[in-house]
Amino acid sequence: MKRDPVASGTAVRSGTGVASGAPAVSGGVTAALGALGVVVGLRAVFGAPLHASIGWLVPFAGLRIDLDPLGGAFMALTGAVAAAVGVYAIGYARREHWARFPLVMLPVFVLTLLVVPAAGSVTTFLFGWEAMALTSLALVLTEHHRDEVRSAGLFYAVLTQIGFVAILVALVSLSSASGSGDFAGIRAAAGDLGPALRNGVFLLTVVGFGSKAGLLPLHAWLPRAHPEAPSPVSALMSAAMVNLGIYGIVRIDVQALGGGPRWWGTTLMVVGAASAVFGVLQASVSADLKRLLAYSTTENMGLIAMAIGASMLLGASGLASVAAIALTAALLHLVAHAAFKALGFLAAGSVLAGTGLRDLDRLGGLARRMPYTTVLFGIAALGATGLPLGAGFVGEWLLLQSLIHTPQGDNTLLSLVIPLSIGALALTTGLGIVAMVKAFGIGFLARPRSEGAEKAREASPTMLVGMALAALGCVVVAVAPAALGPALTRVASTLPSVGGDQGPKLGAILRLPGAAGSVSPAILAAAFAVAISLVLLLARWGVGARPAAVVRPLWAGGGPALTPRMQYTATSFAEPLQRVFDDVLRPDTDVAVTHVAESRYLIEKITFRTAQADAVEEHLYWPVVRAVAAVARGVRKAHTGSIHLYLLFGTIGLLVVIVVGR
Amino acid sequence: MSWATRILKVGRIVQASPAAPARTVPSPTGTRASLQIRHVDAGSCNGCELELSGAFSSVYDAEQFGARLVASPRHADALVVTGVVTHNMRGPLIDTLAATPEPKLVIAMGDCACDGGMFRNGYGVAGAVGDFVPVDVELRGCPPTPDQIVETLRKVTGR
Ligand code: SF4
């Protein structure tokens, strides 16, 4: 098959040296680590907290593990994602001929992902965090011979390090002010810390952890790094790593600091809502399947941040029971997002491996050639829409309920923030449906739009098993969220500042304490299944009495047969939306008409070019980069090479030091 | 109140309908007062189209007798074909009839459609409608007047 170098997902071809069993070993170890993470994490959620200390492993401070229900839950979630990805990676690595380096790095990355939520001290946490950033960066750069990958790696490295600096400053000042290097000690001393320090730490953690979670404005690495990374890595990053950004915010701001003034929650809600709306808008106009999924991650992390912000705001306003609903919504949506986004990226990886394409404008018709992948991606897309029977429904429904049932009274802040966030949530959900209908409808249905899509190959069995595992997670969250109830209750109980000890009970029917409204996904699903089977039965009934079906050519408006070029493409599907949100999206479109030389009424050709840039990146990052470059150029002017001038600089510097230090 | 006085002044625009003609053509669907029509221009001079649109205008209002123009043969019970069949429209005409669900009816409208009319033996002409698809109703005239069109349609709708 001819592969387009830009669209292809082929990894660095391993020349020699990688044994044929290596992918199985790498994927197997990854999956085993994941399974171990699930077991250990769940034990920490339901059993006694785990403590361990290994003095020699990390320089100076030693490795300190403290697993409480909160960390355990994140560990189990990460482990579950890793298990599915590990199984999938066996087939994927084999088909894409991975070199030895990514095969080794994949399990290492999973290990660092498991260490972060288990960390009990600031040093261990920072160590795990940076190790996670570096291993993921190395994995993003797997295909470093392509320019896009190198540029994505640069973006990722810079933004993740900016985030790391913010986290470093926050955690180090927190631990020095509280006189304790572990989270338990910080929590004990948190009440005595000054408001300035607490506020500073909050802002720094929102920036630092927000950059990892893909929240605005430090989200730009996400839509670059996720598409360019190999798909199992994208799945791990999008379904497990970004969660840890949320984990950091919950661990430090909600748990260790025990919440704060009301503007904390409001800030988080604003950042979350902006990320959600911006992310979903970008996703709905994106024509690249993996870029679309990456922006959808920004959207969902935005929703989760909004839910956590709401729970903090409501908790600080003394509305503990509603705050608890918002917290449950955040945790549930986190699990749902991990399930459907892992599945989404894995299915996108199967498409990439099967067709060499991830450009929706050139895909299509995969339903025939890749039926299993199509069904599995459909489950992921349904989950991402937030419609009933999809994984994302319950979390978004709970968030909406918590916002609707907030008694606003004469509280100005609440009566301003809550209705606006309901609007943001509604807009996000609506546009999310557009984005996912586009991804599924254009990518998988209709007719193939290119040769690559026409010759698609179904994913290999291990890839399908990996995706099926993730799909199982989606179905459980969608149909039986009650199964997660006990774990969520245990996690929430460690977060009393947001009413975690009085959360809604997730039974077969979700009921909200202190608020009207209940829903039962299980009964919904059962009713749906019964309705479908009834329709099928009715359709079969009396089939014999009807005349036999006649096959006629497809109606093509009287013209010759339909061609794939007549179909909607991802770009044309999103065009109306792009027009409506022109001011936010700022697409770069260009139409050039060439007329025939003899007459202006005849057209020789029309060239249409469109590119969707990221408006935040364009208007926030590049000015900063340009300013830095300008300053650097200015500084360079002083470097003339004249030794006399340098001596003068030295003297002036010395004088300044003497005068200041006097 | 100017619009009310204007309405009063103008009075009734729709022409009083003459008595229903005898129902000579059985409706394809077996129903009364319901005929969904897809119009096909097989190569007409557009005179027939003008009169057809006149027949469906507010003055002659063929819809009050149950005839409706629809946008796709998939929705249609009958085809109204105008004009002589040109070489270019021969295939599309046959395709359109194939795309119309059974039971169906073909109404050839205008002299051209019925026997080639004034364009018979023209260099771009393939033949009359009846040469390519079975014709059930012929409506003569060059072009037929809206009155004639409405009358013919009423023979099918039975109203
Ligand atoms: S019948 Fe007369 S009016 Fe109708 S298409 Fe032929 S020439 Fe034109």
CSV table of N, CA and C and ligand atoms in Angstrom, one decimal, chain B residues 41 43-51 82-84 109-114 116-119 139-144, ligand 1:
chain,number,residue,atom,x,y,z
B,41,ASP,N,-38.6,17.4,-17.4
B,41,ASP,CA,-38.4,18.1,-18.6
B,41,ASP,C,-37.5,17.3,-19.5
B,43,GLY,N,-36.9,17.8,-22.6
B,43,GLY,CA,-36.3,18.5,-23.8
B,43,GLY,C,-37.3,19.5,-24.3
B,44,SER,N,-38.1,20.1,-23.4
B,44,SER,CA,-39.2,21.0,-23.8
B,44,SER,C,-38.6,22.4,-24.2
B,45,CYS,N,-39.5,23.2,-24.9
B,45,CYS,CA,-39.1,24.6,-25.2
B,45,CYS,C,-39.4,25.5,-24.0
B,46,ASN,N,-39.9,24.9,-22.9
B,46,ASN,CA,-40.3,25.6,-21.7
B,46,ASN,C,-41.6,26.3,-21.8
B,47,GLY,N,-42.3,26.2,-22.9
B,47,GLY,CA,-43.7,26.7,-22.9
B,47,GLY,C,-44.6,25.8,-22.0
B,48,CYS,N,-44.4,24.5,-22.1
B,48,CYS,CA,-45.2,23.6,-21.2
B,48,CYS,C,-44.9,23.9,-19.8
B,49,GLU,N,-43.7,24.2,-19.4
B,49,GLU,CA,-43.3,24.5,-18.0
B,49,GLU,C,-44.1,25.7,-17.5
B,50,LEU,N,-44.1,26.7,-18.4
B,50,LEU,CA,-44.8,28.0,-17.9
B,50,LEU,C,-46.3,27.7,-17.6
B,51,GLU,N,-46.9,26.9,-18.5
B,51,GLU,CA,-48.3,26.6,-18.3
B,51,GLU,C,-48.5,25.6,-17.1
B,82,THR,N,-42.6,16.6,-20.0
B,82,THR,CA,-42.9,17.6,-21.0
B,82,THR,C,-41.8,17.6,-22.0
B,83,GLY,N,-42.1,17.9,-23.2
B,83,GLY,CA,-41.1,18.1,-24.3
B,83,GLY,C,-40.8,16.8,-25.0
B,84,VAL,N,-40.1,17.0,-26.1
B,84,VAL,CA,-39.7,15.8,-26.9
B,84,VAL,C,-38.5,15.2,-26.1
B,109,MET,N,-47.2,15.4,-21.4
B,109,MET,CA,-47.9,16.6,-21.5
B,109,MET,C,-47.3,17.5,-22.7
B,110,GLY,N,-48.2,17.9,-23.5
B,110,GLY,CA,-47.8,18.7,-24.7
B,110,GLY,C,-47.6,17.9,-26.0
B,111,ASP,N,-47.8,18.5,-27.1
B,111,ASP,CA,-47.7,17.8,-28.4
B,111,ASP,C,-46.3,17.1,-28.5
B,112,CYS,N,-45.3,17.8,-28.1
B,112,CYS,CA,-43.9,17.3,-28.2
B,112,CYS,C,-43.8,15.9,-27.5
B,113,ALA,N,-44.3,15.9,-26.3
B,113,ALA,CA,-44.2,14.7,-25.5
B,113,ALA,C,-45.0,13.6,-26.1
B,114,CYS,N,-46.2,13.9,-26.7
B,114,CYS,CA,-47.0,12.9,-27.2
B,114,CYS,C,-46.5,12.3,-28.5
B,116,GLY,N,-43.8,14.1,-30.6
B,116,GLY,CA,-42.6,14.8,-31.1
B,116,GLY,C,-42.9,16.2,-31.5
B,117,GLY,N,-44.2,16.5,-31.8
B,117,GLY,CA,-44.6,17.8,-32.0
B,117,GLY,C,-43.8,18.5,-33.1
B,118,MET,N,-43.6,19.8,-32.9
B,118,MET,CA,-42.9,20.6,-33.9
B,118,MET,C,-41.4,20.3,-34.0
B,119,PHE,N,-40.9,19.5,-33.0
B,119,PHE,CA,-39.4,19.2,-33.0
B,119,PHE,C,-39.2,17.8,-33.5
B,139,LEU,N,-51.8,14.4,-23.0
B,139,LEU,CA,-52.4,15.7,-22.8
B,139,LEU,C,-51.9,16.5,-24.0
B,140,ARG,N,-52.8,16.7,-24.9
B,140,ARG,CA,-52.4,17.4,-26.2
B,140,ARG,C,-52.4,18.9,-26.0
B,141,GLY,N,-51.8,19.6,-26.9
B,141,GLY,CA,-51.8,21.1,-26.9
B,141,GLY,C,-50.4,21.6,-27.0
B,142,CYS,N,-50.2,22.8,-27.6
B,142,CYS,CA,-48.8,23.3,-27.8
B,142,CYS,C,-48.8,24.7,-27.4
B,143,PRO,N,-48.7,25.1,-26.2
B,143,PRO,CA,-48.8,24.2,-25.0
B,143,PRO,C,-50.2,24.0,-24.6
B,144,PRO,N,-50.5,23.0,-23.8
B,144,PRO,CA,-51.8,22.9,-23.2
B,144,PRO,C,-52.1,24.0,-22.2
C,1,SF4,S1,-45.6,21.1,-26.8
C,1,SF4,FE1,-45.3,23.1,-27.5
C,1,SF4,S2,-45.1,24.3,-25.7
C,1,SF4,FE2,-44.8,22.2,-25.1
C,1,SF4,S3,-42.7,21.8,-25.3
C,1,SF4,FE3,-43.5,21.3,-27.2
C,1,SF4,S4,-43.3,23.1,-28.4
C,1,SF4,FE4,-43.0,23.7,-26.3
